[in-house]
Amino acid sequence: MSLRPELERLLAKFGQDTQRIEDSVLIGCSKQHEAWFALDLGLNSSSSLNASLQKAEMEIELKGSFTDLRKALFQLNTKDASLLTTAQALLRWHDAHQFCSRSGQPTKKNVAGSKRVCPSSKIIYYPQMAPVVITLVSDGTRCLLARQSSFPKGMYSALAGFCDIGESLEEAVRREVAEEVGLELERLKYSASQHWSFPNSSLMIACHASVKPGQTEIQVNLKELEAAGWFSHDEVATALRRNNPYTQQQNGTFWLPPKLAIAHQLIKEWVEKPSCSTLPA
Ligand SMILES: NC(=O)C1=CN([C@@H]2O[C@H](COP(=O)(O)OP(=O)(O)OC[C@H]3O[C@@H](n4cnc5c(N)ncnc54)[C@H](O)[C@@H]3O)[C@@H](O)[C@H]2O)C=CC1
Ligand SMILES: [Mg+2]
């Protein structure tokens, strides 16, 4: 069954140009090989005068409700979250790459949305991700967690930072940890990676790391972090078990990033196997 006529009907109903379907991007396909596309309805743009009115109408028509992307990540399963973040990242990339940076002319999207081409300069633009390292540092019995002032109240995570041009992942991990808490790392071990939508598209590369025995004194860089500290295995295991931000924010205890965040996986891996950062790679 083609959903195109249905989508055209909805767009027309909400006063949108049905040609906008051409702005859709391919984000995956079902087990039955049906292609899944995503389309930005532009409801957040300030140029859309009737945006809030249209939002309310759409919620009724589609029997759903619009929700903040970060909040949605607490509620979705891995598969749906991945579709949602791919859609959001790709649509945002297209929106920000409408013009060629060499010729200044409009660029043109291919059907799938996997690239844009400038007909004048012939430059092909591909969607980009910024590599970000995220590291859970351990001293053998405790792990180091930190928070930025922009984090939700009470949430602590592993140390993260963007890779600089020319750096290897290992160099980025060592530099970020040295910059943010003044520690020199001993061993590093790759854990896993994930695409992350915030602040734009990032490829999060997660590692465990250990410090030399006895070299655990931290100097928190207050320009980057609000607080950082060593947490015992018990404290972190307890926080993982009761990880519900909505109740934790109220009773003042610290809590950890949601299950879908790679920081959560990294912390969980350490809780289950505290020696993981010191084992040979
Ligand atoms: N998925 C997860 O589990 C987690 C994801 N993160 C993500 O990691 C990202 C990086 O962590 P931070 O400590 O904020 O990084 P950071 O320690 O490198 O500091 C951020 C600063 O880096 C600079 N920067 C350099 N390259 C940048 C780029 N391509 N885009 C934006 N800013 C750039 C900016 O000045 C920015 O203010 C965060 O945006 C956060 O969303 C952080 C923790 C957990
Ligand atoms: Mg950082």
Short mmCIF file of C-alpha atoms and ligand atoms in Angstrom, two decimals:
data_model
loop_
_atom_site.label_atom_id
_atom_site.label_comp_id
_atom_site.label_asym_id
_atom_site.label_seq_id
_atom_site.Cartn_x
_atom_site.Cartn_y
_atom_site.Cartn_z
CA MET A 1 0.00 0.00 0.00
CA SER A 2 1.34 3.43 -0.90
CA LEU A 3 1.09 6.03 1.85
CA ARG A 4 1.81 8.89 -0.54
CA PRO A 5 -1.85 9.80 -1.25
CA GLU A 6 -2.56 9.74 2.49
CA LEU A 7 0.41 11.99 3.20
CA GLU A 8 -0.62 14.36 0.38
CA ARG A 9 -4.11 14.53 1.87
CA LEU A 10 -2.70 15.37 5.31
CA LEU A 11 -0.34 18.03 3.96
CA ALA A 12 -3.18 19.64 1.99
CA LYS A 13 -5.43 19.49 5.04
CA PHE A 14 -2.85 21.37 7.12
CA GLY A 15 -2.37 23.99 4.41
CA GLN A 16 1.10 22.73 3.41
CA ASP A 17 2.45 22.41 -0.15
CA THR A 18 2.11 18.73 -1.19
CA GLN A 19 5.38 19.10 -3.13
CA ARG A 20 7.06 19.04 0.30
CA ILE A 21 6.93 15.23 0.07
CA GLU A 22 10.02 15.56 -2.16
CA ASP A 23 11.94 16.78 0.94
CA SER A 24 11.50 13.35 2.61
CA VAL A 25 14.59 11.37 3.54
CA LEU A 26 15.05 7.61 3.70
CA ILE A 27 15.68 6.42 7.26
CA GLY A 28 15.35 2.63 7.01
CA CYS A 29 13.03 -0.16 5.96
CA SER A 30 10.71 -2.68 7.58
CA LYS A 31 11.25 -6.46 7.69
CA GLN A 32 8.85 -6.62 4.72
CA HIS A 33 11.21 -4.28 2.82
CA GLU A 34 8.91 -1.27 2.89
CA ALA A 35 10.92 1.91 2.76
CA TRP A 36 10.56 4.33 5.70
CA PHE A 37 10.85 8.03 4.99
CA ALA A 38 10.85 11.01 7.34
CA LEU A 39 9.57 14.50 6.58
CA ASP A 40 10.03 17.71 8.53
CA LEU A 41 6.70 19.49 8.69
CA GLY A 42 8.43 22.72 9.65
CA LEU A 43 6.24 23.19 12.68
CA ASN A 44 9.04 24.63 14.77
CA SER A 45 10.09 27.24 12.23
CA SER A 46 9.24 30.82 13.11
CA SER A 47 8.22 31.43 9.48
CA SER A 48 5.27 29.08 9.91
CA LEU A 49 2.64 31.51 11.18
CA ASN A 50 0.07 28.89 12.06
CA ALA A 51 2.57 26.41 13.49
CA SER A 52 1.01 25.97 16.92
CA LEU A 53 -2.47 25.79 15.45
CA GLN A 54 -1.33 23.16 12.94
CA LYS A 55 0.41 21.21 15.70
CA ALA A 56 -2.79 20.94 17.69
CA GLU A 57 -4.78 19.92 14.60
CA MET A 58 -2.19 17.27 13.68
CA GLU A 59 -2.20 15.83 17.19
CA ILE A 60 -5.94 15.29 16.90
CA GLU A 61 -5.80 13.94 13.33
CA LEU A 62 -2.87 11.56 14.01
CA LYS A 63 -4.02 10.62 17.52
CA GLY A 64 -0.64 11.42 19.03
CA SER A 65 1.20 14.26 20.72
CA PHE A 66 4.42 16.12 19.92
CA THR A 67 7.10 15.65 22.55
CA ASP A 68 10.62 16.89 23.22
CA LEU A 69 13.24 14.62 21.60
CA ARG A 70 15.27 14.13 24.81
CA LYS A 71 12.15 13.17 26.75
CA ALA A 72 11.11 10.75 23.98
CA LEU A 73 14.46 8.95 24.33
CA PHE A 74 13.50 7.95 27.89
CA GLN A 75 10.37 6.23 26.58
CA LEU A 76 11.26 4.52 23.28
CA ASN A 77 12.83 1.15 22.53
CA THR A 78 16.25 1.03 20.85
CA LYS A 79 14.89 0.49 17.34
CA ASP A 80 12.38 3.36 17.43
CA ALA A 81 14.88 5.67 19.12
CA SER A 82 17.41 4.95 16.38
CA LEU A 83 14.85 5.72 13.64
CA LEU A 84 13.85 8.92 15.38
CA THR A 85 17.39 10.20 15.91
CA THR A 86 18.40 9.28 12.34
CA ALA A 87 15.39 11.16 10.99
CA GLN A 88 16.02 14.19 13.13
CA ALA A 89 19.76 14.30 12.36
CA LEU A 90 19.31 13.86 8.60
CA LEU A 91 16.46 16.37 8.30
CA ARG A 92 18.41 18.92 10.31
CA TRP A 93 21.50 18.38 8.14
CA HIS A 94 19.48 18.99 4.95
CA ASP A 95 17.95 22.10 6.44
CA ALA A 96 21.42 23.50 7.23
CA HIS A 97 22.95 22.62 3.84
CA GLN A 98 20.56 24.30 1.42
CA PHE A 99 23.36 26.30 -0.25
CA CYS A 100 26.78 25.51 -1.67
CA SER A 101 29.56 27.09 0.42
CA ARG A 102 31.69 27.56 -2.72
CA SER A 103 29.17 28.94 -5.29
CA GLY A 104 26.44 30.21 -2.97
CA GLN A 105 23.88 28.49 -5.24
CA PRO A 106 21.06 26.24 -3.93
CA THR A 107 22.06 22.58 -3.53
CA LYS A 108 19.79 19.72 -4.59
CA LYS A 109 18.91 16.66 -2.49
CA ASN A 110 18.97 13.18 -4.07
CA VAL A 111 15.79 11.11 -3.67
CA ALA A 112 16.99 9.13 -0.62
CA GLY A 113 18.46 12.18 1.07
CA SER A 114 21.90 10.61 1.43
CA LYS A 115 23.60 13.63 -0.21
CA ARG A 116 23.16 17.07 -1.76
CA VAL A 117 24.78 18.29 -4.97
CA CYS A 118 25.52 21.81 -6.19
CA PRO A 119 24.56 21.90 -9.90
CA SER A 120 26.90 24.86 -10.41
CA SER A 121 30.16 23.83 -8.66
CA LYS A 122 29.39 20.06 -8.85
CA ILE A 123 30.42 19.69 -5.21
CA ILE A 124 28.71 16.76 -3.47
CA TYR A 125 27.86 17.26 0.20
CA TYR A 126 27.39 14.20 2.44
CA PRO A 127 25.76 14.23 5.92
CA GLN A 128 28.40 14.55 8.62
CA MET A 129 28.88 13.43 12.21
CA ALA A 130 31.31 14.89 14.74
CA PRO A 131 33.39 12.25 16.57
CA VAL A 132 33.04 12.52 20.36
CA VAL A 133 34.92 10.40 22.88
CA ILE A 134 33.26 9.36 26.13
CA THR A 135 35.37 7.76 28.84
CA LEU A 136 34.59 6.05 32.11
CA VAL A 137 37.72 6.39 34.24
CA SER A 138 38.25 3.88 37.03
CA ASP A 139 40.88 3.58 39.79
CA GLY A 140 40.17 -0.12 40.24
CA THR A 141 37.45 0.19 42.85
CA ARG A 142 35.72 3.51 42.05
CA CYS A 143 34.69 5.29 38.85
CA LEU A 144 34.77 8.96 37.97
CA LEU A 145 31.50 10.70 37.13
CA ALA A 146 30.93 14.35 36.32
CA ARG A 147 28.21 16.82 35.49
CA GLN A 148 27.96 19.95 33.38
CA SER A 149 25.73 22.82 34.49
CA SER A 150 23.59 22.18 31.39
CA PHE A 151 22.73 18.61 32.51
CA PRO A 152 19.33 17.96 34.09
CA LYS A 153 19.48 18.46 37.87
CA GLY A 154 21.26 15.60 39.67
CA MET A 155 22.45 13.75 36.55
CA TYR A 156 26.07 12.56 36.45
CA SER A 157 27.79 10.95 33.44
CA ALA A 158 31.16 9.81 32.12
CA LEU A 159 33.61 12.41 30.73
CA ALA A 160 32.95 13.38 27.12
CA GLY A 161 34.50 15.66 24.54
CA PHE A 162 34.76 16.41 20.82
CA CYS A 163 37.81 15.11 18.94
CA ASP A 164 40.06 17.84 17.54
CA ILE A 165 41.15 17.80 13.91
CA GLY A 166 44.22 15.61 13.46
CA GLU A 167 43.74 13.64 16.69
CA SER A 168 43.41 9.88 17.09
CA LEU A 169 40.69 8.61 19.43
CA GLU A 170 43.32 7.63 22.00
CA GLU A 171 44.82 11.13 21.93
CA ALA A 172 41.37 12.70 22.25
CA VAL A 173 40.51 10.53 25.28
CA ARG A 174 43.80 11.35 27.05
CA ARG A 175 43.53 15.08 26.28
CA GLU A 176 39.86 15.38 27.33
CA VAL A 177 40.42 13.58 30.65
CA ALA A 178 43.55 15.67 31.35
CA GLU A 179 41.71 18.91 30.45
CA GLU A 180 38.56 18.21 32.43
CA VAL A 181 39.87 16.56 35.63
CA GLY A 182 43.70 16.73 35.40
CA LEU A 183 44.26 12.96 35.39
CA GLU A 184 46.82 11.00 33.38
CA LEU A 185 45.41 7.75 32.03
CA GLU A 186 47.15 4.40 32.09
CA ARG A 187 45.14 1.88 30.06
CA LEU A 188 42.37 2.46 27.55
CA LYS A 189 39.86 -0.05 26.28
CA TYR A 190 37.29 0.51 23.53
CA SER A 191 33.74 -0.46 24.52
CA ALA A 192 31.12 0.57 21.91
CA SER A 193 29.82 3.46 19.82
CA GLN A 194 26.52 5.15 19.08
CA HIS A 195 25.01 7.92 17.00
CA TRP A 196 23.88 10.80 19.22
CA SER A 197 21.67 13.70 18.12
CA PHE A 198 22.82 16.35 20.59
CA PRO A 199 23.92 19.10 20.06
CA ASN A 200 24.09 18.01 16.39
CA SER A 201 24.96 14.65 14.90
CA SER A 202 27.80 13.02 16.86
CA LEU A 203 29.41 9.62 16.70
CA MET A 204 29.99 8.78 20.36
CA ILE A 205 32.96 6.45 20.86
CA ALA A 206 32.95 4.94 24.33
CA CYS A 207 36.03 3.68 26.24
CA HIS A 208 36.94 2.42 29.67
CA ALA A 209 40.14 3.83 31.13
CA SER A 210 42.25 3.31 34.23
CA VAL A 211 44.59 5.59 36.18
CA LYS A 212 47.89 4.58 37.76
CA PRO A 213 47.39 3.27 41.32
CA GLY A 214 47.51 6.17 43.77
CA GLN A 215 47.22 8.84 41.07
CA THR A 216 43.60 9.68 41.72
CA GLU A 217 43.63 13.30 42.83
CA ILE A 218 41.37 15.28 40.50
CA GLN A 219 41.41 18.96 39.58
CA VAL A 220 37.98 19.81 38.23
CA ASN A 221 38.04 22.27 35.33
CA LEU A 222 35.16 24.50 36.39
CA LYS A 223 34.99 26.14 32.96
CA GLU A 224 33.81 22.81 31.54
CA LEU A 225 32.27 20.95 34.46
CA GLU A 226 30.10 21.89 37.39
CA ALA A 227 31.30 18.95 39.51
CA ALA A 228 33.20 15.65 39.28
CA GLY A 229 34.05 12.96 41.77
CA TRP A 230 34.89 9.32 42.46
CA PHE A 231 31.90 7.06 43.13
CA SER A 232 32.07 3.65 44.79
CA HIS A 233 30.86 0.49 43.07
CA ASP A 234 27.94 0.28 45.53
CA GLU A 235 26.84 3.86 44.95
CA VAL A 236 26.84 3.44 41.17
CA ALA A 237 25.16 0.02 41.25
CA THR A 238 22.41 1.46 43.48
CA ALA A 239 21.96 4.47 41.15
CA LEU A 240 21.65 2.15 38.15
CA ARG A 241 18.95 0.12 39.89
CA ARG A 242 16.79 3.12 40.78
CA ASN A 243 17.44 5.09 37.64
CA ASN A 244 14.31 7.13 37.17
CA PRO A 245 15.12 10.81 36.66
CA TYR A 246 11.66 12.00 37.51
CA THR A 247 11.74 10.64 41.07
CA GLN A 248 15.50 11.21 41.59
CA GLN A 249 15.27 14.92 40.76
CA GLN A 250 12.81 15.32 43.57
CA ASN A 251 14.61 13.54 46.39
CA GLY A 252 18.06 14.97 45.63
CA THR A 253 19.99 11.75 44.92
CA PHE A 254 22.23 11.52 41.87
CA TRP A 255 21.09 9.63 38.79
CA LEU A 256 22.58 8.38 35.55
CA PRO A 257 21.84 8.93 31.84
CA PRO A 258 18.93 6.94 30.31
CA LYS A 259 19.38 3.33 29.11
CA LEU A 260 19.58 4.43 25.46
CA ALA A 261 22.60 6.69 26.11
CA ILE A 262 25.96 5.03 25.62
CA ALA A 263 27.10 6.54 28.93
CA HIS A 264 24.55 4.29 30.64
CA GLN A 265 25.88 1.20 28.84
CA LEU A 266 29.45 2.11 29.75
CA ILE A 267 28.58 2.56 33.43
CA LYS A 268 26.54 -0.66 33.47
CA GLU A 269 29.44 -2.57 31.90
CA TRP A 270 31.78 -1.30 34.65
CA VAL A 271 29.29 -2.16 37.42
CA GLU A 272 29.00 -5.71 36.06
CA LYS A 273 32.76 -6.06 35.59
CA PRO A 274 34.79 -3.42 37.48
CA SER A 275 38.04 -4.88 36.14
CA CYS A 276 37.04 -4.19 32.49
CA SER A 277 39.25 -1.09 32.24
CA THR A 278 42.40 -2.91 33.33
CA LEU A 279 42.04 -6.08 31.27
CA PRO A 280 44.16 -6.36 28.12
CA ALA A 281 42.35 -5.08 24.99
N1 LIG B 1 25.20 9.64 24.54
C1 LIG B 1 25.73 9.79 25.72
O1 LIG B 1 25.72 8.88 26.55
C2 LIG B 1 26.39 11.09 26.10
C3 LIG B 1 26.55 12.08 25.15
N2 LIG B 1 27.24 13.23 25.45
C4 LIG B 1 27.40 14.20 24.36
O2 LIG B 1 28.76 14.45 24.14
C5 LIG B 1 28.90 15.74 23.62
C6 LIG B 1 30.28 16.29 23.90
O3 LIG B 1 30.52 16.44 25.29
P1 LIG B 1 31.01 17.85 25.87
O4 LIG B 1 31.52 17.56 27.24
O5 LIG B 1 29.92 18.86 25.74
O6 LIG B 1 32.18 18.23 24.86
P2 LIG B 1 33.54 19.07 25.12
O7 LIG B 1 34.12 18.69 26.45
O8 LIG B 1 34.39 18.92 23.91
O9 LIG B 1 33.06 20.56 25.30
C7 LIG B 1 32.09 21.17 24.47
C8 LIG B 1 32.72 22.34 23.71
O10 LIG B 1 33.53 21.82 22.67
C9 LIG B 1 33.56 22.75 21.57
N3 LIG B 1 33.39 21.97 20.33
C10 LIG B 1 34.42 21.46 19.60
N4 LIG B 1 33.98 20.81 18.51
C11 LIG B 1 32.63 20.90 18.53
C12 LIG B 1 31.59 20.41 17.66
N5 LIG B 1 31.84 19.70 16.57
N6 LIG B 1 30.29 20.66 18.01
C13 LIG B 1 29.99 21.36 19.13
N7 LIG B 1 30.94 21.85 19.98
C14 LIG B 1 32.24 21.63 19.70
C15 LIG B 1 32.49 23.80 21.87
O11 LIG B 1 33.15 24.96 22.30
C16 LIG B 1 31.69 23.21 23.02
O12 LIG B 1 31.20 24.19 23.88
C17 LIG B 1 27.75 16.54 24.25
O13 LIG B 1 27.22 17.36 23.27
C18 LIG B 1 26.75 15.52 24.72
O14 LIG B 1 25.50 15.64 24.06
C19 LIG B 1 27.77 13.45 26.69
C20 LIG B 1 27.62 12.51 27.68
C21 LIG B 1 26.87 11.30 27.50
MG MG B 2 33.35 17.57 28.09
#
